[in-house]
XYZ file of C-alpha atoms in Angstrom:
392
model
C -0.649 -90.518 232.753
C 3.019 -90.679 233.478
C 5.472 -87.599 233.669
C 7.136 -88.750 230.555
C 3.700 -88.549 228.710
C 3.228 -85.125 230.028
C 6.687 -83.790 228.626
C 5.563 -83.381 224.956
C 2.562 -81.418 226.035
C 4.567 -79.229 228.442
C 7.111 -78.419 225.715
C 4.250 -77.285 223.343
C 2.846 -74.997 225.888
C 6.174 -73.445 226.641
C 6.661 -72.977 222.992
C 3.480 -71.131 222.592
C 4.259 -69.111 225.556
C 7.495 -68.066 224.015
C 5.731 -67.122 220.791
C 3.211 -65.125 222.960
C 6.169 -63.300 224.735
C 7.507 -62.381 221.378
C 4.136 -60.721 220.463
C 3.898 -58.966 223.796
C 7.431 -57.765 223.749
C 8.206 -59.304 227.042
C 7.927 -62.797 228.797
C 4.712 -63.862 229.937
C 4.423 -63.180 233.738
C 5.222 -66.247 235.814
C 1.717 -66.495 237.445
C 0.024 -66.532 233.874
C 2.666 -68.909 232.569
C 1.883 -71.439 235.545
C -1.884 -70.913 234.581
C -1.264 -71.774 231.097
C 0.608 -74.896 231.952
C -2.187 -75.912 234.235
C -4.851 -75.089 231.667
C -3.443 -75.559 228.152
C -5.349 -73.890 225.512
C -5.725 -77.009 223.379
C -7.490 -78.769 226.174
C -10.464 -76.332 225.744
C -10.873 -76.679 222.011
C -13.589 -78.753 220.305
C -12.541 -81.713 217.999
C -13.734 -79.572 215.026
C -12.560 -76.055 214.544
C -12.139 -73.533 211.590
C -8.958 -71.890 210.618
C -8.908 -68.846 208.506
C -6.849 -69.448 205.319
C -6.960 -66.269 202.897
C -10.368 -65.148 204.184
C -11.843 -68.688 203.885
C -12.842 -70.725 207.045
C -11.501 -74.128 206.613
C -12.773 -76.932 208.710
C -10.162 -78.909 210.476
C -11.241 -82.056 212.425
C -8.894 -83.393 215.200
C -9.623 -87.016 214.248
C -9.178 -86.705 210.474
C -6.216 -84.102 210.513
C -4.702 -84.378 214.042
C -1.548 -82.498 212.744
C -3.499 -79.711 211.215
C -5.683 -79.295 214.339
C -2.656 -79.286 216.602
C -0.853 -76.656 214.622
C -3.717 -74.440 214.831
C -4.135 -74.926 218.583
C -0.565 -74.237 219.261
C -0.338 -71.197 217.064
C -0.711 -67.455 218.129
C -3.735 -67.071 216.063
C -7.577 -67.131 216.815
C -9.266 -70.477 216.292
C -13.108 -70.377 215.223
C -14.993 -72.784 217.251
C -18.465 -72.001 215.822
C -19.976 -70.762 212.631
C -23.385 -68.898 212.120
C -24.585 -69.311 215.819
C -24.097 -73.081 215.275
C -26.049 -73.352 212.016
C -23.245 -73.229 209.488
C -24.542 -73.382 206.007
C -23.041 -75.661 203.422
C -21.899 -72.688 201.133
C -18.310 -71.555 202.367
C -19.102 -68.088 201.177
C -22.010 -67.766 203.632
C -20.046 -68.677 206.692
C -19.201 -66.095 209.361
C -17.713 -66.778 212.763
C -19.913 -66.607 215.866
C -17.501 -67.830 218.535
C -13.712 -68.394 218.696
C -10.726 -68.889 220.976
C -8.745 -65.632 220.668
C -5.261 -65.476 219.736
C -3.153 -66.352 222.956
C -1.247 -63.195 222.695
C -4.377 -61.063 222.795
C -5.757 -63.217 225.745
C -2.762 -62.663 227.918
C -2.596 -58.861 226.959
C -5.930 -58.687 228.120
C -5.203 -60.527 231.339
C -2.302 -58.031 232.114
C -4.548 -55.063 231.501
C -6.937 -56.375 234.070
C -4.211 -56.144 236.738
C -5.653 -59.175 238.632
C -4.654 -59.582 242.264
C -5.296 -62.331 244.725
C -8.684 -62.167 246.329
C -10.414 -60.235 243.522
C -13.748 -61.114 242.180
C -14.168 -61.186 238.420
C -17.204 -61.379 236.004
C -16.376 -62.564 232.538
C -18.943 -62.076 229.702
C -18.549 -64.510 226.887
C -17.324 -67.887 228.152
C -16.480 -69.300 224.829
C -14.514 -72.496 225.249
C -13.814 -71.669 228.939
C -10.056 -71.304 228.488
C -9.896 -67.602 229.890
C -12.214 -68.669 232.816
C -9.778 -71.565 233.662
C -6.651 -69.062 233.518
C -8.487 -66.654 235.844
C -9.592 -69.493 238.228
C -6.198 -70.840 238.483
C -4.870 -67.260 239.389
C -7.924 -66.157 241.717
C -9.701 -69.418 242.731
C -12.894 -70.895 241.367
C -15.061 -69.035 243.865
C -13.908 -65.610 242.451
C -14.671 -66.224 238.860
C -18.185 -66.034 237.190
C -18.614 -66.441 233.542
C -21.631 -65.756 231.415
C -22.290 -67.340 228.064
C -25.459 -66.528 225.936
C -25.094 -69.656 223.750
C -26.443 -72.861 225.693
C -24.398 -75.265 223.500
C -21.222 -73.239 224.244
C -22.025 -72.832 227.891
C -22.426 -76.636 228.207
C -19.326 -77.502 226.395
C -17.367 -74.894 228.560
C -18.481 -76.400 231.740
C -17.502 -79.893 230.626
C -14.085 -78.772 229.506
C -13.516 -76.797 232.773
C -14.631 -79.763 234.965
C -12.291 -82.139 233.078
C -9.435 -79.583 233.361
C -10.156 -79.543 237.143
C -11.718 -76.078 237.473
C -15.167 -75.041 238.698
C -15.956 -71.326 238.206
C -19.696 -70.574 238.137
C -20.855 -70.908 234.466
C -24.127 -68.977 233.733
C -26.067 -69.364 230.569
C -27.668 -65.999 229.856
C -27.542 -62.539 228.437
C -24.068 -61.031 229.226
C -25.380 -57.620 228.899
C -27.291 -58.246 231.961
C -24.092 -59.246 233.950
C -24.787 -61.435 236.965
C -25.840 -59.586 240.150
C -25.703 -62.726 242.370
C -21.955 -62.198 243.171
C -21.701 -58.531 242.664
C -20.011 -56.219 243.349
C -17.000 -57.283 241.235
C -13.573 -55.904 241.127
C -13.113 -56.516 237.531
C -15.598 -57.034 234.539
C -14.009 -58.414 231.327
C -15.820 -59.085 228.012
C -14.667 -61.241 225.238
C -17.214 -59.890 222.791
C -17.299 -56.358 221.635
C -19.942 -53.871 222.420
C -21.445 -50.865 220.883
C -22.768 -49.599 224.361
C -21.477 -50.400 227.690
C -24.241 -51.982 229.466
C -25.478 -50.082 232.669
C -25.551 -53.507 234.882
C -21.813 -53.913 234.181
C -21.066 -50.561 235.705
C -23.752 -51.150 238.491
C -22.109 -54.520 239.531
C -18.491 -53.072 239.519
C -17.295 -51.744 242.868
C -16.057 -48.068 242.790
C -12.486 -48.065 241.579
C -13.152 -51.392 239.790
C -12.209 -51.939 236.046
C -14.341 -52.813 233.111
C -12.298 -54.161 229.941
C -14.045 -54.741 226.867
C -13.607 -54.801 222.993
C -15.232 -51.947 221.313
C -17.321 -51.970 218.235
C -18.394 -49.018 216.230
C -20.764 -49.333 213.255
C -18.297 -47.696 211.074
C -15.334 -49.622 212.283
C -14.852 -52.535 214.569
C -11.501 -52.099 216.301
C -10.152 -51.188 219.695
C -10.111 -52.226 223.379
C -11.752 -49.967 226.039
C -10.634 -49.870 229.599
C -12.886 -47.982 231.934
C -12.478 -47.193 235.627
C -15.791 -47.230 237.527
C -16.580 -44.285 239.781
C -19.549 -43.258 241.833
C -23.261 -43.030 240.833
C -23.160 -45.144 237.752
C -20.298 -43.400 235.844
C -17.121 -44.929 234.209
C -14.323 -43.351 232.298
C -11.488 -44.605 230.351
C -9.342 -44.800 227.183
C -9.025 -46.822 224.083
C -6.052 -49.340 223.371
C -5.155 -50.350 219.740
C -6.061 -54.115 219.866
C -7.577 -56.254 217.218
C -11.302 -56.726 216.684
C -13.653 -59.092 218.355
C -17.251 -60.441 217.524
C -20.236 -58.191 218.488
C -22.295 -59.139 221.498
C -25.217 -61.054 220.027
C -27.898 -58.838 221.697
C -26.383 -55.724 219.980
C -26.322 -56.988 216.448
C -28.049 -54.879 213.961
C -28.241 -56.729 210.570
C -29.063 -54.232 207.773
C -28.765 -54.445 203.937
C -28.422 -51.328 201.733
C -30.994 -52.163 199.202
C -33.407 -54.069 201.603
C -33.392 -51.653 204.339
C -31.986 -48.279 203.145
C -32.206 -47.415 199.427
C -35.957 -47.418 198.132
C -37.142 -46.418 194.809
C -38.584 -43.076 193.912
C -36.210 -41.192 196.225
C -34.218 -38.571 194.424
C -30.983 -37.943 195.826
C -28.779 -34.669 195.954
C -25.868 -34.844 193.542
C -22.494 -33.449 194.192
C -18.825 -34.314 193.791
C -15.910 -34.983 196.250
C -12.019 -35.253 196.233
C -11.782 -36.924 199.572
C -10.547 -40.484 198.901
C -13.177 -42.961 199.888
C -10.910 -45.706 201.176
C -9.163 -43.194 203.466
C -12.172 -42.774 205.529
C -13.015 -46.370 206.066
C -9.813 -47.790 207.535
C -7.079 -47.068 210.046
C -6.985 -44.213 212.465
C -9.150 -41.871 210.252
C -11.937 -44.413 210.342
C -11.676 -44.802 214.153
C -11.889 -41.006 214.584
C -14.760 -40.729 212.089
C -16.654 -43.369 213.851
C -16.352 -41.664 217.102
C -17.199 -38.179 215.738
C -20.440 -39.373 213.842
C -21.163 -42.741 215.616
C -24.390 -44.000 213.975
C -23.412 -44.553 210.360
C -22.108 -47.913 208.569
C -20.799 -48.472 205.296
C -20.825 -51.269 202.340
C -18.843 -51.494 199.077
C -20.498 -52.639 195.742
C -18.606 -53.554 192.663
C -19.806 -52.552 189.335
C -23.192 -51.335 190.521
C -24.039 -49.601 187.125
C -22.765 -49.064 183.750
C -19.569 -46.706 183.910
C -19.161 -47.265 187.781
C -16.252 -49.381 188.926
C -17.260 -49.481 192.437
C -19.495 -47.615 194.974
C -19.235 -46.773 198.702
C -22.497 -46.819 200.384
C -22.953 -44.944 203.704
C -26.127 -45.258 205.690
C -27.482 -44.309 209.134
C -28.134 -47.095 211.519
C -31.794 -46.093 211.577
C -32.005 -46.319 207.737
C -33.376 -42.776 207.172
C -30.357 -41.236 205.412
C -27.818 -42.669 202.818
C -24.961 -41.622 200.490
C -23.437 -43.122 197.471
C -19.838 -42.219 196.459
C -19.022 -43.657 192.995
C -15.687 -44.166 191.063
C -15.686 -44.739 187.370
C -12.358 -46.408 187.325
C -10.434 -43.464 185.693
C -7.236 -42.113 186.885
C -8.441 -39.078 188.647
C -9.215 -37.946 192.214
C -12.872 -36.818 191.883
C -15.914 -38.824 192.852
C -19.617 -38.577 192.207
C -21.644 -38.182 195.493
C -25.483 -38.938 195.794
C -27.104 -38.132 199.171
C -30.547 -38.617 200.363
C -32.437 -38.324 203.653
C -32.488 -35.616 206.372
C -28.886 -35.883 206.858
C -25.997 -35.355 204.345
C -23.783 -38.108 205.480
C -20.801 -37.525 203.063
C -20.885 -33.885 204.235
C -20.579 -35.204 207.841
C -17.797 -37.459 206.893
C -15.800 -34.770 205.142
C -16.262 -32.461 208.311
C -15.213 -35.314 210.636
C -12.139 -35.965 208.481
C -11.073 -32.431 208.534
C -11.569 -32.404 212.317
C -9.155 -35.384 212.486
C -6.620 -33.711 210.438
C -6.702 -30.479 212.329
C -6.108 -32.429 215.449
C -2.879 -33.883 214.187
C -4.461 -37.167 212.896
C -5.073 -38.778 216.433
C -4.857 -42.572 216.826
C -7.131 -44.596 219.125
C -4.837 -44.051 222.276
C -5.808 -40.426 222.161
C -9.582 -41.156 222.462
C -11.682 -42.056 225.332
C -15.098 -42.582 226.540
C -17.073 -41.448 229.480
C -20.266 -43.502 230.406
C -23.080 -42.099 232.572
C -26.642 -42.788 233.173
C -27.396 -40.104 230.607
C -25.522 -41.866 227.868
C -22.096 -42.322 226.279
C -19.684 -39.300 225.450
C -16.474 -39.480 223.333
C -13.580 -37.412 223.893
C -10.148 -36.524 222.651
C -7.243 -36.335 225.042
C -9.269 -35.206 227.908
C -12.808 -35.859 229.062
C -13.510 -32.095 229.098
C -13.154 -32.197 225.209
C -16.248 -34.521 224.768
C -19.372 -34.918 222.476
C -22.270 -37.187 222.446
C -21.530 -40.652 220.922
C -24.680 -41.642 218.862
C -24.575 -45.487 218.392
């Protein structure tokens, strides 16, 4: 290919980098700009992708709609590369993303947070398309990058894309929660999928003083990025950063349904009322705090579940032993009917956690942290000394 043929591609990559710089609030660092030019994102995307349009994933095929495909590839937005673990149903309403290429600004923000330096050895969990592996290989050299992908089809396509782009990091098909001990210890471990528990092998395979960077998922709210520094004896401590959500690690999924797994006939709930606005506890900083104070609860909404009920907020424990339902009749008032069942009174716990959040000046994610030890996970506010067990 001649230099003249390269020019449009180079211009497109530089345009994307300018967009990323606007999102970051500063120019992309020169070393990462060079990596992006050597390994452009669109070179790693499959011919068929799905773009989110108003909550619906629309299929875009490069051969049938080259302009639409290119626009998605060169935009600072995520591009879904797989649905339903590779078995996407025909009904669009049943589709859910199982792998994607993250928005470039998110990728470069995470690379900044890793603070990679020449000679460092990195383990990546979640190869996906292979683009991030290529960027790190350009910065550190192929021999210093190991990437693990649980999906055999994705691992194979990433290997092919990396080879065609001129990179050869080790691509392992396996469970990323186990890490990859062959090349340990690592200076950095980075995950491109979210976790509810930091796997012990990640800590064991990171040298003391090394960093683990992973998206965080809580059953109550999937949101946040966790940066941990590894210490001695299997410990790691760090804080959260407010970055967008990621897909949950497949081996930590827990698919539960309210009526199939939680609410059973013949169970008489305890009746009460509340004035705490329901939607206030399931979004934003309050939800992040509640998720970390309680930990092992999740929620779902149901429209018009019964006569006289406009909608219902369901709350349940991850072990399905306790639940609560908070109803709104659609009227213009601030009181809601609460029904609770099981050994725990979940709505009471939520109210106490919300009050705690307010008493502490409504902290955002950046004031929270996590300490991981062989004994478990402990969440904390402002200082590790102010910690409590995080039940997941």
